[in-house]
mmCIF file of C-alpha atoms in Angstrom:
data_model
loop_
_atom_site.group_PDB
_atom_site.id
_atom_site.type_symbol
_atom_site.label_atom_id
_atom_site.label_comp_id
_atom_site.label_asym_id
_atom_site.label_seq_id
_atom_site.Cartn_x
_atom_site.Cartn_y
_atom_site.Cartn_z
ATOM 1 C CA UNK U 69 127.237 -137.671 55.224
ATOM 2 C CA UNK U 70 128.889 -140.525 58.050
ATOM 3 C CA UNK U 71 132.355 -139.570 56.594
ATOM 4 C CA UNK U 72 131.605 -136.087 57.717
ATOM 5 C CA UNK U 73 130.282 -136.958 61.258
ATOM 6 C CA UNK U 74 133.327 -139.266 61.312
ATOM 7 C CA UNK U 75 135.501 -136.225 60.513
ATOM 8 C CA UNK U 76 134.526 -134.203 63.305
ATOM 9 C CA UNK U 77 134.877 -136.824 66.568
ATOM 10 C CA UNK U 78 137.698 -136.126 68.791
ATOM 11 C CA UNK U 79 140.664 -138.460 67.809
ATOM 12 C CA UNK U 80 141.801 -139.013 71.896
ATOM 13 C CA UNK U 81 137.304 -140.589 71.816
ATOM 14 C CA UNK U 82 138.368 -142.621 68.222
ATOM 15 C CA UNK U 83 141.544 -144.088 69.907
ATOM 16 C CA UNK U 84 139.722 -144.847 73.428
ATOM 17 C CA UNK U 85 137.225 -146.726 71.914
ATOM 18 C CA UNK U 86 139.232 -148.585 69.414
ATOM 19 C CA UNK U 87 141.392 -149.892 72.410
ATOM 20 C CA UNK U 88 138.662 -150.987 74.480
ATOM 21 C CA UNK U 89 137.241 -152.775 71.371
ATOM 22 C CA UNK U 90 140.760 -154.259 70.721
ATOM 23 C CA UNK U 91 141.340 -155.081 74.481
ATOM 24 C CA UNK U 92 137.771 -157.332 74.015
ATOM 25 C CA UNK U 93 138.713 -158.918 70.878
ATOM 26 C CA UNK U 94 140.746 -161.513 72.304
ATOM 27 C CA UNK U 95 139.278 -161.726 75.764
ATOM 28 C CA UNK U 96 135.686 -161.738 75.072
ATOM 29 C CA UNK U 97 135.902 -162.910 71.374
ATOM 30 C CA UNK U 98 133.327 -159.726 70.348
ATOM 31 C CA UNK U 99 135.247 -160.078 67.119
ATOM 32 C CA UNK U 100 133.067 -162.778 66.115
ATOM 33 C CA UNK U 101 130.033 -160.124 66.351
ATOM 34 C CA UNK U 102 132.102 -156.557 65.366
ATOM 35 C CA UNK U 103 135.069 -157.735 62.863
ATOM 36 C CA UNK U 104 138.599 -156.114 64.428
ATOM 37 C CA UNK U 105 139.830 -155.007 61.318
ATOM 38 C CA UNK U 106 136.216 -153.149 59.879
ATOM 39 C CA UNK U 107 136.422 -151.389 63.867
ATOM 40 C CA UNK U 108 139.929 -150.444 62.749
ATOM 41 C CA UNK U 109 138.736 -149.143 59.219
ATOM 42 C CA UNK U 110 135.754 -147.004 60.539
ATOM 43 C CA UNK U 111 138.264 -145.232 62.673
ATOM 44 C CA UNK U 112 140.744 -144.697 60.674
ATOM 45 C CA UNK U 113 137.795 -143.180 58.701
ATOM 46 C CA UNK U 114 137.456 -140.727 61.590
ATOM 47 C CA UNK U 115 141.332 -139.235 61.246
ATOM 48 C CA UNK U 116 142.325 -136.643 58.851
ATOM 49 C CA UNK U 117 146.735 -136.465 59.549
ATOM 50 C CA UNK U 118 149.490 -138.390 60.144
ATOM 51 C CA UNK U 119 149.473 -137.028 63.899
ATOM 52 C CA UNK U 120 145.833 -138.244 64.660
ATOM 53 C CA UNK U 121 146.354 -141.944 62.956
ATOM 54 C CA UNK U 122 149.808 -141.915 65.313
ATOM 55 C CA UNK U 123 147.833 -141.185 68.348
ATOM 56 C CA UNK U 124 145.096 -143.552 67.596
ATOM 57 C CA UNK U 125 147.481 -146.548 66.237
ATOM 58 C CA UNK U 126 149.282 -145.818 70.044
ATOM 59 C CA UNK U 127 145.748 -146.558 71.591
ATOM 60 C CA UNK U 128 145.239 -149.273 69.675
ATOM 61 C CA UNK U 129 148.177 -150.900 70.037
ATOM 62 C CA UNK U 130 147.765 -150.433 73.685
ATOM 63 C CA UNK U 131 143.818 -152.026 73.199
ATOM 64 C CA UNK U 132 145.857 -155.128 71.382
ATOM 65 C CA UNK U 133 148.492 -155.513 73.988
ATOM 66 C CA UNK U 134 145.901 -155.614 76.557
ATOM 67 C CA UNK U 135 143.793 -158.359 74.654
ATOM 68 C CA UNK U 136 146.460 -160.458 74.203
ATOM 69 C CA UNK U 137 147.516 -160.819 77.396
ATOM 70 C CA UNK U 138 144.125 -161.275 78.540
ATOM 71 C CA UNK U 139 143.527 -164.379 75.787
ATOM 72 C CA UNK U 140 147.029 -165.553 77.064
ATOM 73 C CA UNK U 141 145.307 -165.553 80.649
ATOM 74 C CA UNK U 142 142.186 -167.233 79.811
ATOM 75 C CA UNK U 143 143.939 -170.143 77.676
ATOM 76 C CA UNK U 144 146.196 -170.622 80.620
ATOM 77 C CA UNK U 145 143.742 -170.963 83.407
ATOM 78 C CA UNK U 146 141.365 -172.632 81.309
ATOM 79 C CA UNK U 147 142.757 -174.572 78.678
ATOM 80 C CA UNK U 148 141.031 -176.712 76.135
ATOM 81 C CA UNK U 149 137.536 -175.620 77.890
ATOM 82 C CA UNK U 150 137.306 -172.425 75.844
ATOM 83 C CA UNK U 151 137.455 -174.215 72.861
ATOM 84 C CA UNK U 152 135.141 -177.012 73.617
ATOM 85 C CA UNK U 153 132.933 -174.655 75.254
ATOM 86 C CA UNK U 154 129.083 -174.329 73.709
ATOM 87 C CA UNK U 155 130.447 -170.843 72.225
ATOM 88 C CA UNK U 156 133.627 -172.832 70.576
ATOM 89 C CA UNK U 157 131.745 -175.213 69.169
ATOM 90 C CA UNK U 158 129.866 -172.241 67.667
ATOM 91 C CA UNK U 159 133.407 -170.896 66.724
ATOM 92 C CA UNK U 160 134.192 -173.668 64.625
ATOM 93 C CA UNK U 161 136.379 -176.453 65.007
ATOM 94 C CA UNK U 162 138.223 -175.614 61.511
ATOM 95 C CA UNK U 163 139.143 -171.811 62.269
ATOM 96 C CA UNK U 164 140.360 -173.361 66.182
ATOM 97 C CA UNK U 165 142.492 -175.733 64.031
ATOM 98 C CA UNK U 166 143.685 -173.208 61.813
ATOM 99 C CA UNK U 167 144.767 -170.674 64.642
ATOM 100 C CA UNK U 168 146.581 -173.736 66.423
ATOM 101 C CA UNK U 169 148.454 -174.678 63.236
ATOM 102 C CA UNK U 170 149.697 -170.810 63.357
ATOM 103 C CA UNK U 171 150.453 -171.058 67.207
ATOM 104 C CA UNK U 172 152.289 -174.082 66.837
ATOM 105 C CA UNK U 173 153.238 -174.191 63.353
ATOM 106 C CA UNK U 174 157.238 -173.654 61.687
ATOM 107 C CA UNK U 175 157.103 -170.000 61.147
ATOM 108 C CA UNK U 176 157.195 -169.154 64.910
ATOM 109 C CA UNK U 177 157.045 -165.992 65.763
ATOM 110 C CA UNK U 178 156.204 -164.144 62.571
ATOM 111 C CA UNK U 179 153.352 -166.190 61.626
ATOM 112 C CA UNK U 180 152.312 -165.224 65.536
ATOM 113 C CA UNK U 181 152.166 -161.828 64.153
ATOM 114 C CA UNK U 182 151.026 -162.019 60.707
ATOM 115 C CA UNK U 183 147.908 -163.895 62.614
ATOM 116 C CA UNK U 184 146.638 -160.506 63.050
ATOM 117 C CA UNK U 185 145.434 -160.087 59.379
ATOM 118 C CA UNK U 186 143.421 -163.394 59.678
ATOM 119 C CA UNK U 187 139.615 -162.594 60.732
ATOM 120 C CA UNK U 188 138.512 -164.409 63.462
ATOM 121 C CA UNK U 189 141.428 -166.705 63.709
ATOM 122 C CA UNK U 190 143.252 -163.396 65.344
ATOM 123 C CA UNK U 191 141.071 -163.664 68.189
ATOM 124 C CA UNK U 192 141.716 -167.170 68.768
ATOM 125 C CA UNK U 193 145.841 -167.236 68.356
ATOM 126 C CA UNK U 194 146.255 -165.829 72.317
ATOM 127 C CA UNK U 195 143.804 -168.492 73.600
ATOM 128 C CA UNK U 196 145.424 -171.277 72.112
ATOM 129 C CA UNK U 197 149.276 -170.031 72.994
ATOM 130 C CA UNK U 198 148.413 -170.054 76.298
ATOM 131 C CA UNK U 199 146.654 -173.398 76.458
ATOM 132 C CA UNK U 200 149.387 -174.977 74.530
ATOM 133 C CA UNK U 201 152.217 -173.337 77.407
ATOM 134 C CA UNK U 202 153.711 -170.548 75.086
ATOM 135 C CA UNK U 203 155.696 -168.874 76.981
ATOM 136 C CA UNK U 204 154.082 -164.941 77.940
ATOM 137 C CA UNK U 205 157.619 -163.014 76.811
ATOM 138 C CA UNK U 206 157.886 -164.776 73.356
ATOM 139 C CA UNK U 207 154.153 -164.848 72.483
ATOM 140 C CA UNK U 208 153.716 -161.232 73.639
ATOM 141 C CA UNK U 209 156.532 -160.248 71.741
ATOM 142 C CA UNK U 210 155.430 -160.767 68.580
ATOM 143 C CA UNK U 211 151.504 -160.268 69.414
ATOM 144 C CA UNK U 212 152.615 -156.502 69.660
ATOM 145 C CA UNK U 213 154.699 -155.867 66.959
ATOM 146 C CA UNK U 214 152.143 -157.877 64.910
ATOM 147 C CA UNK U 215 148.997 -155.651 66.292
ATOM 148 C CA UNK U 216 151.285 -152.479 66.060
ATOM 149 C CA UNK U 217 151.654 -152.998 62.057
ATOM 150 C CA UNK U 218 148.030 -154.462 61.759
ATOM 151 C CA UNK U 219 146.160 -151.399 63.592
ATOM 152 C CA UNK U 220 148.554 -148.866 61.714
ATOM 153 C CA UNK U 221 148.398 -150.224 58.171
ATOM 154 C CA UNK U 222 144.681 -150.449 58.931
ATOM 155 C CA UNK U 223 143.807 -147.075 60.254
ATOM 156 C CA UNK U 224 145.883 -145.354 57.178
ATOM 157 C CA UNK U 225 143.971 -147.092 54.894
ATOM 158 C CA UNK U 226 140.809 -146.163 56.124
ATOM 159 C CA UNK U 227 142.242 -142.551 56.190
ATOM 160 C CA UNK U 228 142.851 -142.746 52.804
ATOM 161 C CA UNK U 229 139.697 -144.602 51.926
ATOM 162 C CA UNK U 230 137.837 -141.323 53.504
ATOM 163 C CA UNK U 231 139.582 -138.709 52.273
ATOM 164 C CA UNK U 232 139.023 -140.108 48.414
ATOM 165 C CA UNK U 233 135.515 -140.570 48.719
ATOM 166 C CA UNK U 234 135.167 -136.741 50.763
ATOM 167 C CA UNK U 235 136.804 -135.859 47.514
ATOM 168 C CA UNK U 236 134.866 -137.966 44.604
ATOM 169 C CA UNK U 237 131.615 -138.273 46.655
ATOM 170 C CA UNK U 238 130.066 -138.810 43.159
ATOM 171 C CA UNK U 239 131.767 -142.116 43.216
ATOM 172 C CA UNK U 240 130.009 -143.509 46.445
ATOM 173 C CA UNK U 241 127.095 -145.145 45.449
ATOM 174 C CA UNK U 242 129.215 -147.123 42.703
ATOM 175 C CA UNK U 243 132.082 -148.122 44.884
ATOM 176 C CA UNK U 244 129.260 -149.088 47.419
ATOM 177 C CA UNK U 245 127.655 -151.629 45.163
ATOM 178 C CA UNK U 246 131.249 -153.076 43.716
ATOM 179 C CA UNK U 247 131.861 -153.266 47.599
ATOM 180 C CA UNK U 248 129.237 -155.073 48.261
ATOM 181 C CA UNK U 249 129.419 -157.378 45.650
ATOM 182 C CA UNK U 250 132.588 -158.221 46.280
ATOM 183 C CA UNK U 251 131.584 -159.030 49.569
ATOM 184 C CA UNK U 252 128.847 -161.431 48.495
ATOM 185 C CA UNK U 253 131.265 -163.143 46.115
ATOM 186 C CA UNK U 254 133.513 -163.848 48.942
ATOM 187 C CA UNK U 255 130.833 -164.982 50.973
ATOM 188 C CA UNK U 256 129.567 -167.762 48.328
ATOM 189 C CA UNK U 257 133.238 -169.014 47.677
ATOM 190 C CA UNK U 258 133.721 -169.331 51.278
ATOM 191 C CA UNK U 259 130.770 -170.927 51.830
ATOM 192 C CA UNK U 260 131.334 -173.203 49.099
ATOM 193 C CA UNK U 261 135.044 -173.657 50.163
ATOM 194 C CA UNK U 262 133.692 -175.016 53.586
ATOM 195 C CA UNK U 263 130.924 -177.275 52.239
ATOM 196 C CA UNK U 264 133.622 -178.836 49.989
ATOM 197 C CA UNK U 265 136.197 -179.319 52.221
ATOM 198 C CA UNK U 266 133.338 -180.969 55.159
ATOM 199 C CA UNK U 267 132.279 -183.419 52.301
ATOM 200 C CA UNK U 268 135.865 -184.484 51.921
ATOM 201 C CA UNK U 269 136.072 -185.045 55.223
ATOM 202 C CA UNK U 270 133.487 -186.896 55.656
ATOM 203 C CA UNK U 271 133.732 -189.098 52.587
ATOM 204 C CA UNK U 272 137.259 -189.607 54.151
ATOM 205 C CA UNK U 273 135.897 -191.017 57.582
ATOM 206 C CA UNK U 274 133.018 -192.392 56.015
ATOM 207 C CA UNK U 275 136.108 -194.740 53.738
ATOM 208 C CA UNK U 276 137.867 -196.364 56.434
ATOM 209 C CA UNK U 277 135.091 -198.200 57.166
ATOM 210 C CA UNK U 278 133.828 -199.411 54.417
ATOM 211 C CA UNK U 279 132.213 -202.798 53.642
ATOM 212 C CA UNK U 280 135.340 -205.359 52.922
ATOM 213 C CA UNK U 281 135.276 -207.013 48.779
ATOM 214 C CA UNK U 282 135.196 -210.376 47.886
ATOM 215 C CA UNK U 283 138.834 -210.650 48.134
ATOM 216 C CA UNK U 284 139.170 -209.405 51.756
ATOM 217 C CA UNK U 285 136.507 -212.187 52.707
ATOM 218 C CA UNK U 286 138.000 -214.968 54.713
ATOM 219 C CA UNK U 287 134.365 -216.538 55.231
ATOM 220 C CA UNK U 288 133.822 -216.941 50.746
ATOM 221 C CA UNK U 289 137.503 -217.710 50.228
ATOM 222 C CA UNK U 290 138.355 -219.347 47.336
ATOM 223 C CA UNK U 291 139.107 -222.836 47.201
ATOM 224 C CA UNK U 292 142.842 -224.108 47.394
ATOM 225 C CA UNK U 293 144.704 -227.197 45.146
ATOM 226 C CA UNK U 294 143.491 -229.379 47.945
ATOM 227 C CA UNK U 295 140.412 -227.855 48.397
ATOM 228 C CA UNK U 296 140.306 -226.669 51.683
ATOM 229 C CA UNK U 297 138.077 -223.203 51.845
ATOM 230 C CA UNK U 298 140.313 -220.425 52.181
ATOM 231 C CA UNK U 299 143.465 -222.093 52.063
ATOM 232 C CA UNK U 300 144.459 -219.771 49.833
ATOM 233 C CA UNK U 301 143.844 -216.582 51.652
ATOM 234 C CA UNK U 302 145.317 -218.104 55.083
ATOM 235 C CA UNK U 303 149.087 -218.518 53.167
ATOM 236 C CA UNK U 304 149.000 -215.782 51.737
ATOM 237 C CA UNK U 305 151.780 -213.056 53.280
ATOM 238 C CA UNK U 306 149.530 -209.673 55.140
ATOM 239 C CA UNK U 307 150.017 -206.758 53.170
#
């Protein structure tokens, strides 16, 4: 069973390769390929005490602290050109906008942190503090204290996760299907979300510049008392 074979790897190999992955989450954006927080899962899959999920929650912390910095880098020397980039457009322009409403938005520091939780839009948050000239000590501040809580609430859930289905293996194929389920579900509202909120958009571009009425029409005004085309329409106050 993988939940055996995860059992039995080293915890100083789990926590080495959960900070490298970590460190190229926000640098190299492989988050968009291998979700952060399912890496984090899997190895806290892998750990079997409270000793082994401290050690590997110290690497990863370290992996997050490393990747932020290195985001915080490449925004600064780079700027906007990440974003617009062919692999930003490929991003998304909606989950860059969402990551700089966090960077930028009112709840400051804390939101920087909570960022973590957000798929996807965690890898983005270091890019876009540094393009927008967040200052390193603030933004890495709360970038570690948020990936501190984020890898450690992680990895003990996957601990516990394991360790109930080593126990009630009978339960796996069940849970598996309700899992996955649940993940197509979320994949058809999402998809559905976005489609919706693109046609709003749209319809709201597509608005502004719509066709004028009759009333708007200077050239088919109506006649005036003294029967002057437009008359009318040329006294009357703007709006």
């Amino acid at each position: 069973m993988i939940l055996d074979i995860l059992g039995q790897l080293d915890p100083v190999l789990v926590g080495g390769v959960l900070m490298a992955v970590l460190a190229l989450d926000n640098t190299l954006l492989t988050g968009l390929v291998i979700p952060a927080d399912a890496s984090i899962i899997v190895a806290g899959a892998a750990l079997t005490s409270p000793a082994e999920i401290a050690l590997v929650a110290a690497a990863g912390t370290a992996g997050c602290f490393l990747g932020a910095s290195g985001g915080w880098l490449l925004g600064r020397r780079y700027g906007s050109r990440v974003r617009h980039s062919r692999a930003g457009r490929w991003i998304g322009e909606h989950r860059w906008a969402r990551a700089e409403r966090i960077a930028t938005g009112d709840g400051g520091g804390p939101a920087l942190a909570a960022a973590h939780f957000l798929p996807v839009v965690n890898a983005l948050t270091p890019i876009l503090a540094g393009t927008l000239g967040m200052p390193y000590r603030s933004f890495i501040r709360w970038a570690l204290a948020g990936g501190a809580v984020w890898v450690t609430t992680y990895l003990t859930l996957g601990s516990l996760a394991a360790d109930f289905m080593r126990d009630n293996q009978h339960l796996t194929v069940p849970l598996a299907a309700c899992a996955a389920l649940l993940a197509v579900g979320l994949a058809v509202i999402t998809r559905r979300t976005r489609a919706s909120r693109n046609a709003r958009a749209a319809s709201g571009s597509s608005g502004g510049s719509g066709e004028p009425g009759p009333a708007g029409s200077g050239a088919a005004g109506i006649s005036g008392p003294g029967g002057s085309p437009g008359q009318e329409s040329a006294s009357r106050p703007p709006r």
